[in-house]
XYZ file of C-alpha atoms in Angstrom:
306
model
C 20.329 79.928 -57.033
C 23.982 80.866 -56.356
C 24.000 82.699 -59.665
C 20.977 84.707 -58.513
C 22.101 85.124 -54.898
C 25.852 85.231 -54.184
C 25.162 84.409 -50.476
C 24.374 80.754 -51.479
C 27.751 80.282 -53.190
C 29.319 78.547 -50.141
C 26.385 76.112 -49.824
C 26.635 75.345 -53.545
C 30.313 74.576 -53.172
C 29.632 72.292 -50.170
C 26.947 70.373 -52.095
C 29.271 69.984 -55.057
C 31.943 68.523 -52.752
C 29.449 66.140 -51.188
C 28.322 65.013 -54.646
C 31.912 64.227 -55.555
C 32.375 62.246 -52.310
C 29.191 60.242 -52.914
C 30.299 59.503 -56.485
C 33.637 58.179 -55.230
C 31.944 56.052 -52.527
C 29.487 54.638 -55.060
C 32.348 53.730 -57.376
C 34.188 51.941 -54.594
C 31.039 50.027 -53.537
C 30.500 48.929 -57.140
C 34.054 47.624 -57.287
C 33.548 45.855 -53.917
C 30.274 44.269 -55.017
C 31.825 43.189 -58.276
C 34.515 41.307 -56.343
C 32.007 39.246 -54.228
C 31.205 35.761 -55.467
C 27.532 34.932 -54.668
C 27.085 31.391 -53.151
C 23.423 30.406 -52.703
C 24.363 27.182 -50.863
C 26.393 29.074 -48.258
C 23.505 31.487 -47.806
C 21.164 28.553 -47.153
C 23.580 27.137 -44.574
C 23.765 30.455 -42.736
C 20.001 30.868 -42.754
C 19.543 27.303 -41.475
C 22.042 27.931 -38.667
C 20.267 31.129 -37.689
C 16.958 29.262 -37.609
C 18.461 26.532 -35.423
C 19.852 29.113 -33.006
C 16.427 30.719 -32.762
C 14.794 27.371 -31.892
C 17.451 26.698 -29.237
C 16.922 30.133 -27.792
C 13.183 29.581 -27.446
C 13.634 26.142 -25.852
C 16.710 26.430 -23.644
C 17.278 30.109 -22.886
C 16.960 33.689 -23.961
C 20.604 34.103 -24.915
C 23.510 32.169 -26.353
C 25.123 32.155 -22.885
C 22.067 30.450 -21.346
C 21.991 27.885 -24.159
C 25.652 27.049 -23.570
C 25.076 26.787 -19.809
C 22.295 24.279 -20.423
C 24.622 22.338 -22.687
C 27.205 22.126 -19.906
C 24.638 20.795 -17.472
C 23.428 18.202 -19.963
C 26.988 17.016 -20.544
C 27.503 16.674 -16.771
C 24.292 14.676 -16.379
C 25.248 12.409 -19.242
C 28.534 11.787 -17.467
C 26.623 10.794 -14.340
C 24.430 8.444 -16.369
C 27.577 6.715 -17.564
C 28.269 5.679 -13.934
C 24.628 4.854 -13.109
C 25.115 1.091 -13.429
C 28.047 1.193 -11.044
C 26.076 3.331 -8.588
C 23.105 0.971 -8.853
C 25.304 -1.971 -7.934
C 26.559 -0.118 -4.863
C 23.006 0.810 -3.833
C 21.802 -2.786 -4.220
C 24.596 -3.979 -1.942
C 23.795 -1.273 0.610
C 20.093 -2.101 0.486
C 20.854 -5.772 1.126
C 22.886 -4.852 4.196
C 20.126 -2.659 5.556
C 17.462 -5.301 4.957
C 19.547 -7.794 6.953
C 19.999 -5.264 9.753
C 16.247 -4.584 9.753
C 15.535 -8.311 9.889
C 17.787 -8.722 12.932
C 16.201 -5.704 14.658
C 12.681 -7.009 13.957
C 13.575 -10.445 15.327
C 15.009 -8.864 18.486
C 11.854 -6.758 18.897
C 9.660 -9.843 18.437
C 11.554 -11.762 21.123
C 11.219 -8.829 23.502
C 7.523 -8.515 22.754
C 6.862 -12.200 23.468
C 8.520 -11.936 26.880
C 6.818 -8.637 27.693
C 3.412 -9.914 26.512
C 3.420 -12.823 28.951
C 4.556 -10.633 31.850
C 2.061 -7.884 31.020
C -0.819 -10.384 30.775
C -0.008 -11.817 34.217
C 0.264 -8.355 35.779
C -3.019 -7.271 34.209
C -4.844 -10.384 35.429
C -3.666 -9.641 38.971
C -4.640 -5.981 38.672
C -8.103 -6.839 37.319
C -8.707 -9.218 40.229
C -8.183 -6.281 42.600
C -10.588 -4.219 40.478
C -13.542 -6.621 40.941
C -12.928 -8.615 37.772
C -11.598 -11.837 39.329
C -12.605 -14.070 36.423
C -11.361 -11.784 33.709
C -8.307 -12.790 31.724
C -6.169 -10.806 29.344
C -4.047 -12.073 26.491
C -1.612 -10.068 24.431
C -1.840 -11.293 20.849
C 1.024 -10.655 18.460
C -0.598 -10.796 15.038
C 1.838 -11.065 12.103
C 2.020 -8.037 9.843
C 2.150 -8.397 6.072
C 5.181 -6.273 5.103
C 5.743 -4.489 1.843
C 7.515 -6.421 -0.866
C 11.242 -6.608 -0.316
C 11.296 -5.790 3.412
C 11.076 -8.217 6.344
C 8.649 -6.230 8.512
C 6.425 -3.191 8.749
C 7.245 0.169 10.361
C 6.190 -1.203 13.775
C 7.911 -4.547 13.516
C 6.906 -8.007 12.320
C 3.682 -8.095 14.345
C 0.900 -5.846 15.636
C 0.191 -6.249 19.384
C -3.475 -6.477 20.388
C -5.168 -6.893 23.781
C -7.628 -9.811 23.920
C -10.151 -9.973 26.766
C -12.232 -12.702 28.369
C -14.685 -11.553 31.047
C -15.805 -15.022 32.193
C -14.331 -18.546 32.160
C -15.177 -20.651 29.137
C -15.523 -17.674 26.807
C -13.108 -17.190 23.936
C -10.745 -14.259 24.219
C -11.645 -11.561 21.719
C -10.438 -8.073 20.890
C -10.948 -5.875 23.956
C -12.595 -3.056 22.007
C -15.248 -5.453 20.677
C -16.351 -7.411 23.758
C -15.693 -5.277 26.852
C -18.494 -3.235 28.386
C -17.949 0.390 29.299
C -17.132 -0.436 32.915
C -14.865 -3.324 31.942
C -13.093 -1.205 29.373
C -12.492 1.546 31.925
C -11.121 -0.890 34.502
C -8.877 -2.625 31.979
C -7.603 0.788 30.955
C -7.007 1.638 34.619
C -5.171 -1.658 35.119
C -3.006 -1.104 32.032
C -2.116 2.438 33.032
C -1.410 1.411 36.612
C 0.816 -1.492 35.574
C 2.664 0.768 33.135
C 2.407 3.985 35.140
C 6.158 4.492 35.230
C 6.619 3.925 31.495
C 5.139 7.361 30.660
C 4.703 10.389 32.875
C 2.771 13.639 32.886
C -0.297 12.346 31.034
C -3.873 13.515 31.628
C -6.131 10.483 32.169
C -9.928 10.735 32.361
C -12.035 7.932 33.892
C -15.818 8.079 33.615
C -17.347 5.909 36.377
C -14.527 3.383 36.290
C -15.976 2.047 39.553
C -19.388 1.179 38.065
C -20.862 -1.970 39.587
C -18.453 -2.259 42.523
C -18.522 -1.259 46.142
C -17.011 -1.876 49.540
C -13.451 -3.153 49.559
C -13.349 -3.295 45.746
C -14.256 0.388 45.531
C -11.457 1.123 47.959
C -9.068 -0.886 45.737
C -10.200 1.100 42.680
C -9.656 4.353 44.535
C -6.189 3.328 45.678
C -5.291 2.257 42.138
C -6.342 5.684 40.898
C -4.349 7.364 43.665
C -1.249 5.362 42.765
C -1.724 6.317 39.135
C -1.973 9.975 40.150
C 1.589 9.802 41.486
C 2.787 9.823 37.869
C -0.097 11.466 35.972
C -2.970 13.929 36.240
C -6.099 11.843 36.867
C -9.651 13.131 36.420
C -12.277 10.696 37.704
C -16.080 10.882 37.652
C -17.420 8.752 40.502
C -20.419 8.173 42.757
C -18.486 6.167 45.358
C -17.285 7.861 48.534
C -14.349 5.444 48.831
C -12.991 6.702 45.487
C -13.807 10.386 45.993
C -12.203 10.423 49.449
C -8.798 9.459 48.044
C -8.640 12.358 45.584
C -6.412 15.369 46.094
C -9.193 17.693 44.925
C -12.973 17.139 44.991
C -15.485 18.871 42.725
C -19.277 18.555 42.727
C -21.360 19.000 39.586
C -24.675 20.677 40.330
C -27.688 21.082 38.056
C -30.360 23.647 38.857
C -33.488 24.937 37.132
C -34.365 28.600 37.426
C -36.646 30.816 35.383
C -37.432 27.983 33.015
C -33.801 27.189 32.232
C -31.522 24.400 33.471
C -27.926 25.238 34.277
C -25.024 23.153 35.484
C -22.024 24.340 37.441
C -18.915 22.826 38.981
C -18.045 23.677 42.578
C -14.787 22.829 44.358
C -15.355 21.448 47.857
C -13.089 22.292 50.772
C -12.943 21.222 54.418
C -16.390 20.759 55.902
C -18.074 20.926 52.495
C -16.115 17.904 51.430
C -17.053 16.011 54.586
C -20.722 16.777 53.916
C -20.470 15.616 50.293
C -18.695 12.363 51.194
C -21.312 11.764 53.898
C -24.088 12.390 51.356
C -22.473 9.992 48.879
C -22.205 7.350 51.601
C -25.598 7.793 53.251
C -27.945 9.297 50.701
C -29.963 12.474 51.183
C -30.120 12.215 54.990
C -26.715 13.147 56.414
C -26.342 11.991 60.007
C -23.640 12.188 62.598
C -22.717 8.594 61.803
C -22.301 9.284 58.084
C -20.239 12.388 58.862
C -18.021 10.342 61.163
C -17.649 7.738 58.430
C -16.805 10.483 55.920
C -14.073 11.848 58.201
C -12.635 8.349 58.557
C -12.540 7.947 54.779
C -10.957 11.347 54.256
C -8.410 11.019 57.049
C -6.041 14.022 56.965
C -7.960 15.436 53.980
C -10.963 16.104 56.231
C -9.038 19.016 57.728
C -7.850 20.436 54.384
């Protein structure tokens, strides 16, 4: 083409130079290749190493740096394992010391419980006598607890306290929750809370007809026990006895009415004269007389003017 078109002469010269350069490079590469000794065994070793690196990368990290970091951690853990026996010996000794300390604490708790159980039982018997259960007796049983293997007691000590109740002489004492009637259970609960009223404060206690089956002086005793309990706690009491209702700080009446074929209930707070009328009604029935009002004012005392 350069012979036909002189303008292509420079390109022809450049291609000729490039051809000469490629020929020289090819000659040098042939000499280089002729000087290399092929070693199939070395090639196999390199390929095996590359394969091993690929498996490590898939298992322990996406890069050589991550693989090496894992290796460092494994070495550190192996070093810790080397001292595991020594550490185990130390832990066994420490565990033995703690078990002994737990045993001493459980024994101290058991001794305290035995003393407190006798005192609590006596106080409850006296309190129940005032609450119209003169023949009732309470026992505080300390049933042994089966601890887990290797420890001397359970989380709550070596025994589980339980209240046993006997309503009448000659009966065996049994678990309170199994043998007590609703009224007895409520009064025992009232006695327990009153005896222990200073142990906890600011509780909300609800009594549903705790005065069932009593009257007169006993009802007054129940009311005073509730009032004493209210010094430390919030007490809500459902009652039909004027002696109990008169000692409350606040008095509510639950009313049920039927209108337009539907029955509704509402709660009304009683104040002043309304409270006198309600106490008189509770004491004298439907017919409220001057005598029952006078009796209501006597029961209410200063509250009659509130």
